[in-house]
Amino acid sequence: MKVFIEKDYDALSDKAFEVMKEVLDENDHPVLGLATGSSPEGLYARMVEDYKEGNHSYKDVVTFNLDEYVGIDRNDPQSYYTFMNNHLFKHIDIDPANTHVPYGSTDEAAKEYDDQIKNVSIQLLGIGRNGHIGFSEPGTPFDERTHIVDLTDSTIEANKRFFDNDVNKVPKQAISQGIATIMDADKILLIASGADKADAVKAMIEGEPTIECPASALQNHKDVVVVLDEAAASKLTR
């Protein structure tokens, strides 16, 4: 696990783009595992800028997103499908048929999505305050694949800011790649910003691998890059 500590969110996003750029440069047909939330917004902005400058085309890129809320319309402003279109897809030359965001509420839908995910060149991750990756919450077995998950109270609380600060409006379930699915990727890039992520970051990097901190499973992956700002790294001891 390689850990980079950057001064602030802008510097973090620059470093994350360096890592993503290497993958785009090294692969003729890269498969990108993508994430939503505030953490990757800076990275996506740099990818869009880089595309507009003519440095990379996305015509031969395939993407698979980590997760999506259950019971939310794809065109809802808070759906992750909408997020990806607004922040990345509609600004680059990617074929919409090559973009995949999970959708559904059944085990069958989860397995169907999982079966599509092959040869991921790089998987982008954020980390939740409770250590979740994707929506694989604490207690998720490390061998779990794409599944339907009941969101924890802490995750619902963290996400209420996107739903008028009303926990009752936050979906209570999600369809999410599991830890085993994430671990299949050739390379993993995790980015975290802010002091509220510091405890989870410390548990991920310095704690023992445990299902109580799903992100700690990444210690067992052969190629993980973690990019933090100083606030997110503030509780690390080394």
Tab-separated table of C-alpha atoms in Angstrom:
chain	number	residue	atom	x	y	z
A	1	MET	CA	0.000	0.000	0.000
A	2	LYS	CA	1.534	3.275	-1.140
A	3	VAL	CA	0.348	6.297	0.828
A	4	PHE	CA	0.681	9.867	-0.417
A	5	ILE	CA	-0.185	12.782	1.872
A	6	GLU	CA	-0.957	16.015	0.056
A	7	LYS	CA	-1.448	19.490	1.489
A	8	ASP	CA	-5.096	19.960	0.578
A	9	TYR	CA	-7.938	18.730	-1.609
A	10	ASP	CA	-6.625	20.402	-4.776
A	11	ALA	CA	-3.216	18.790	-4.370
A	12	LEU	CA	-4.888	15.472	-3.564
A	13	SER	CA	-6.912	15.680	-6.776
A	14	ASP	CA	-3.789	16.478	-8.785
A	15	LYS	CA	-2.027	13.410	-7.378
A	16	ALA	CA	-5.041	11.188	-7.984
A	17	PHE	CA	-5.123	12.334	-11.591
A	18	GLU	CA	-1.436	11.420	-11.981
A	19	VAL	CA	-2.292	7.871	-10.933
A	20	MET	CA	-5.317	7.715	-13.255
A	21	LYS	CA	-3.307	9.183	-16.133
A	22	GLU	CA	-0.712	6.408	-15.838
A	23	VAL	CA	-3.446	3.811	-16.265
A	24	LEU	CA	-4.928	5.631	-19.268
A	25	ASP	CA	-1.464	5.862	-20.839
A	26	GLU	CA	-0.537	2.235	-20.252
A	27	ASN	CA	-3.750	0.562	-21.476
A	28	ASP	CA	-5.208	0.629	-24.992
A	29	HIS	CA	-8.643	-0.406	-23.712
A	30	PRO	CA	-8.737	0.514	-20.023
A	31	VAL	CA	-11.574	-0.601	-17.772
A	32	LEU	CA	-12.172	1.971	-15.056
A	33	GLY	CA	-13.959	1.216	-11.813
A	34	LEU	CA	-15.516	4.506	-10.721
A	35	ALA	CA	-16.943	5.980	-7.534
A	36	THR	CA	-19.271	8.811	-6.569
A	37	GLY	CA	-19.396	11.279	-3.702
A	38	SER	CA	-17.483	14.447	-2.995
A	39	SER	CA	-14.038	12.783	-2.873
A	40	PRO	CA	-13.608	12.114	-6.613
A	41	GLU	CA	-15.126	15.355	-7.923
A	42	GLY	CA	-11.723	17.037	-8.257
A	43	LEU	CA	-10.281	14.039	-10.062
A	44	TYR	CA	-13.184	13.960	-12.513
A	45	ALA	CA	-12.790	17.685	-13.179
A	46	ARG	CA	-9.147	17.071	-14.080
A	47	MET	CA	-10.079	14.156	-16.345
A	48	VAL	CA	-12.565	16.377	-18.174
A	49	GLU	CA	-10.035	19.197	-18.520
A	50	ASP	CA	-7.408	16.764	-19.781
A	51	TYR	CA	-9.871	15.402	-22.373
A	52	LYS	CA	-10.789	18.892	-23.574
A	53	GLU	CA	-7.088	19.641	-24.006
A	54	GLY	CA	-6.899	16.668	-26.389
A	55	ASN	CA	-4.651	14.489	-24.256
A	56	HIS	CA	-6.877	11.441	-23.839
A	57	SER	CA	-9.851	9.957	-25.646
A	58	TYR	CA	-12.379	7.758	-23.865
A	59	LYS	CA	-13.812	6.099	-26.975
A	60	ASP	CA	-12.237	2.766	-26.025
A	61	VAL	CA	-12.812	3.050	-22.274
A	62	VAL	CA	-15.314	0.902	-20.351
A	63	THR	CA	-16.492	1.903	-16.874
A	64	PHE	CA	-18.181	0.112	-13.981
A	65	ASN	CA	-19.465	2.072	-11.020
A	66	LEU	CA	-19.340	0.808	-7.476
A	67	ASP	CA	-22.866	1.332	-6.314
A	68	GLU	CA	-26.276	2.947	-6.536
A	69	TYR	CA	-29.177	3.581	-4.205
A	70	VAL	CA	-32.080	1.125	-4.298
A	71	GLY	CA	-35.480	2.588	-5.096
A	72	ILE	CA	-34.268	5.818	-6.656
A	73	ASP	CA	-35.074	6.733	-10.249
A	74	ARG	CA	-32.034	6.839	-12.511
A	75	ASN	CA	-32.840	10.399	-13.487
A	76	ASP	CA	-33.269	11.568	-9.904
A	77	PRO	CA	-30.825	14.428	-9.166
A	78	GLN	CA	-29.319	12.370	-6.322
A	79	SER	CA	-28.872	9.107	-8.214
A	80	TYR	CA	-25.316	8.038	-8.876
A	81	TYR	CA	-26.235	7.564	-12.526
A	82	THR	CA	-27.025	11.292	-12.668
A	83	PHE	CA	-23.882	12.153	-10.702
A	84	MET	CA	-21.626	10.319	-13.154
A	85	ASN	CA	-23.250	11.955	-16.160
A	86	ASN	CA	-23.039	15.420	-14.635
A	87	HIS	CA	-19.458	15.151	-13.417
A	88	LEU	CA	-17.827	13.044	-16.116
A	89	PHE	CA	-19.624	11.117	-18.824
A	90	LYS	CA	-21.415	13.933	-20.654
A	91	HIS	CA	-18.188	15.955	-20.817
A	92	ILE	CA	-16.015	13.309	-22.525
A	93	ASP	CA	-16.277	11.150	-25.646
A	94	ILE	CA	-17.140	7.903	-23.887
A	95	ASP	CA	-19.760	5.667	-25.519
A	96	PRO	CA	-22.771	5.585	-23.157
A	97	ALA	CA	-23.085	1.859	-23.925
A	98	ASN	CA	-19.692	1.388	-22.282
A	99	THR	CA	-20.740	3.012	-19.000
A	100	HIS	CA	-22.250	0.785	-16.338
A	101	VAL	CA	-23.944	1.848	-13.112
A	102	PRO	CA	-25.663	-0.889	-11.077
A	103	TYR	CA	-29.428	-0.794	-10.824
A	104	GLY	CA	-31.971	-2.991	-9.122
A	105	SER	CA	-33.148	-4.313	-5.797
A	106	THR	CA	-32.719	-8.083	-6.044
A	107	ASP	CA	-29.955	-10.623	-5.564
A	108	GLU	CA	-30.414	-11.546	-9.221
A	109	ALA	CA	-29.736	-7.968	-10.340
A	110	ALA	CA	-26.651	-7.866	-8.144
A	111	LYS	CA	-25.263	-11.102	-9.586
A	112	GLU	CA	-26.004	-9.998	-13.131
A	113	TYR	CA	-24.024	-6.803	-12.573
A	114	ASP	CA	-21.179	-8.640	-10.875
A	115	ASP	CA	-20.888	-11.056	-13.794
A	116	GLN	CA	-20.287	-8.136	-16.179
A	117	ILE	CA	-17.300	-6.753	-14.266
A	118	LYS	CA	-14.129	-8.066	-15.894
A	119	ASN	CA	-10.488	-6.987	-16.127
A	120	VAL	CA	-10.768	-3.728	-14.191
A	121	SER	CA	-7.556	-1.782	-14.774
A	122	ILE	CA	-8.055	0.538	-11.801
A	123	GLN	CA	-10.769	0.766	-9.158
A	124	LEU	CA	-11.370	4.208	-7.667
A	125	LEU	CA	-12.600	4.307	-4.079
A	126	GLY	CA	-13.513	6.741	-1.379
A	127	ILE	CA	-13.920	5.683	2.232
A	128	GLY	CA	-16.867	6.187	4.543
A	129	ARG	CA	-16.571	7.510	8.065
A	130	ASN	CA	-17.204	3.977	9.309
A	131	GLY	CA	-14.640	2.467	6.933
A	132	HIS	CA	-17.035	1.318	4.228
A	133	ILE	CA	-15.923	1.083	0.609
A	134	GLY	CA	-18.634	1.258	-1.972
A	135	PHE	CA	-21.607	0.545	0.258
A	136	SER	CA	-19.968	-2.522	1.763
A	137	GLU	CA	-20.686	-1.648	5.375
A	138	PRO	CA	-18.931	-2.877	8.544
A	139	GLY	CA	-19.583	-6.570	9.021
A	140	THR	CA	-19.469	-7.316	5.289
A	141	PRO	CA	-17.463	-10.522	4.699
A	142	PHE	CA	-14.300	-10.019	2.681
A	143	ASP	CA	-15.496	-12.652	0.193
A	144	GLU	CA	-18.770	-10.822	-0.543
A	145	ARG	CA	-19.444	-9.888	-4.155
A	146	THR	CA	-21.999	-7.417	-5.564
A	147	HIS	CA	-24.995	-7.463	-3.240
A	148	ILE	CA	-27.990	-5.604	-1.844
A	149	VAL	CA	-27.082	-3.885	1.424
A	150	ASP	CA	-29.011	-2.217	4.226
A	151	LEU	CA	-27.315	1.107	4.891
A	152	THR	CA	-26.157	1.792	8.433
A	153	ASP	CA	-27.481	4.701	10.451
A	154	SER	CA	-24.072	6.419	10.234
A	155	THR	CA	-24.042	6.192	6.440
A	156	ILE	CA	-27.601	7.505	6.197
A	157	GLU	CA	-26.665	10.353	8.527
A	158	ALA	CA	-23.562	11.165	6.445
A	159	ASN	CA	-25.582	11.234	3.224
A	160	LYS	CA	-28.535	13.277	4.444
A	161	ARG	CA	-26.753	16.456	3.277
A	162	PHE	CA	-27.648	15.408	-0.275
A	163	PHE	CA	-31.332	14.992	0.674
A	164	ASP	CA	-32.282	18.334	2.221
A	165	ASN	CA	-30.629	17.238	5.497
A	166	ASP	CA	-33.581	14.925	6.056
A	167	VAL	CA	-32.650	11.342	6.996
A	168	ASN	CA	-36.141	10.220	6.055
A	169	LYS	CA	-35.443	11.085	2.422
A	170	VAL	CA	-32.234	9.055	2.224
A	171	PRO	CA	-32.700	5.610	0.621
A	172	LYS	CA	-32.228	2.828	3.145
A	173	GLN	CA	-30.685	0.278	0.784
A	174	ALA	CA	-28.104	0.218	-1.989
A	175	ILE	CA	-26.781	-2.187	-4.590
A	176	SER	CA	-23.025	-2.312	-4.188
A	177	GLN	CA	-19.960	-4.110	-5.393
A	178	GLY	CA	-18.634	-6.328	-2.650
A	179	ILE	CA	-15.133	-6.401	-1.265
A	180	ALA	CA	-14.179	-9.472	-3.303
A	181	THR	CA	-15.340	-7.740	-6.493
A	182	ILE	CA	-13.284	-4.652	-5.646
A	183	MET	CA	-10.231	-6.765	-4.861
A	184	ASP	CA	-10.315	-8.305	-8.356
A	185	ALA	CA	-9.130	-4.997	-9.865
A	186	ASP	CA	-5.534	-4.836	-11.099
A	187	LYS	CA	-4.935	-1.574	-9.211
A	188	ILE	CA	-6.870	0.319	-6.542
A	189	LEU	CA	-6.829	4.077	-5.964
A	190	LEU	CA	-8.420	5.292	-2.726
A	191	ILE	CA	-8.766	8.992	-2.007
A	192	ALA	CA	-9.863	10.584	1.262
A	193	SER	CA	-10.210	14.191	2.313
A	194	GLY	CA	-11.151	15.839	5.582
A	195	ALA	CA	-10.719	15.269	9.307
A	196	ASP	CA	-13.971	13.304	9.504
A	197	LYS	CA	-12.258	10.489	7.567
A	198	ALA	CA	-9.160	10.367	9.799
A	199	ASP	CA	-10.328	7.549	12.102
A	200	ALA	CA	-11.363	5.362	9.172
A	201	VAL	CA	-8.082	6.050	7.363
A	202	LYS	CA	-6.081	5.090	10.454
A	203	ALA	CA	-8.033	1.835	10.846
A	204	MET	CA	-7.602	1.035	7.152
A	205	ILE	CA	-3.841	1.581	7.096
A	206	GLU	CA	-2.640	0.833	10.621
A	207	GLY	CA	-5.261	-1.520	12.041
A	208	GLU	CA	-5.545	-5.255	11.554
A	209	PRO	CA	-7.658	-6.370	8.582
A	210	THR	CA	-11.145	-6.830	9.993
A	211	ILE	CA	-14.693	-6.818	8.677
A	212	GLU	CA	-15.420	-4.030	11.170
A	213	CYS	CA	-13.397	-1.771	8.827
A	214	PRO	CA	-14.140	-3.009	5.301
A	215	ALA	CA	-11.411	-0.825	3.787
A	216	SER	CA	-8.793	-2.699	5.831
A	217	ALA	CA	-9.186	-5.559	3.342
A	218	LEU	CA	-7.133	-3.435	0.949
A	219	GLN	CA	-4.033	-4.335	2.959
A	220	ASN	CA	-4.244	-7.709	1.196
A	221	HIS	CA	-4.210	-6.262	-2.348
A	222	LYS	CA	-1.008	-6.229	-4.369
A	223	ASP	CA	-1.279	-2.687	-5.782
A	224	VAL	CA	-3.058	-0.015	-3.749
A	225	VAL	CA	-2.403	3.723	-3.891
A	226	VAL	CA	-3.918	5.838	-1.108
A	227	VAL	CA	-3.988	9.604	-1.595
A	228	LEU	CA	-4.892	11.704	1.451
A	229	ASP	CA	-4.979	15.331	2.375
A	230	GLU	CA	-3.320	16.355	5.627
A	231	ALA	CA	-6.614	16.387	7.528
A	232	ALA	CA	-7.517	12.827	6.535
A	233	ALA	CA	-3.993	11.682	7.436
A	234	SER	CA	-3.927	13.530	10.765
A	235	LYS	CA	-4.268	10.440	12.980
A	236	LEU	CA	-1.670	8.274	11.260
A	237	THR	CA	1.322	7.487	13.467
A	238	ARG	CA	3.837	6.913	10.684
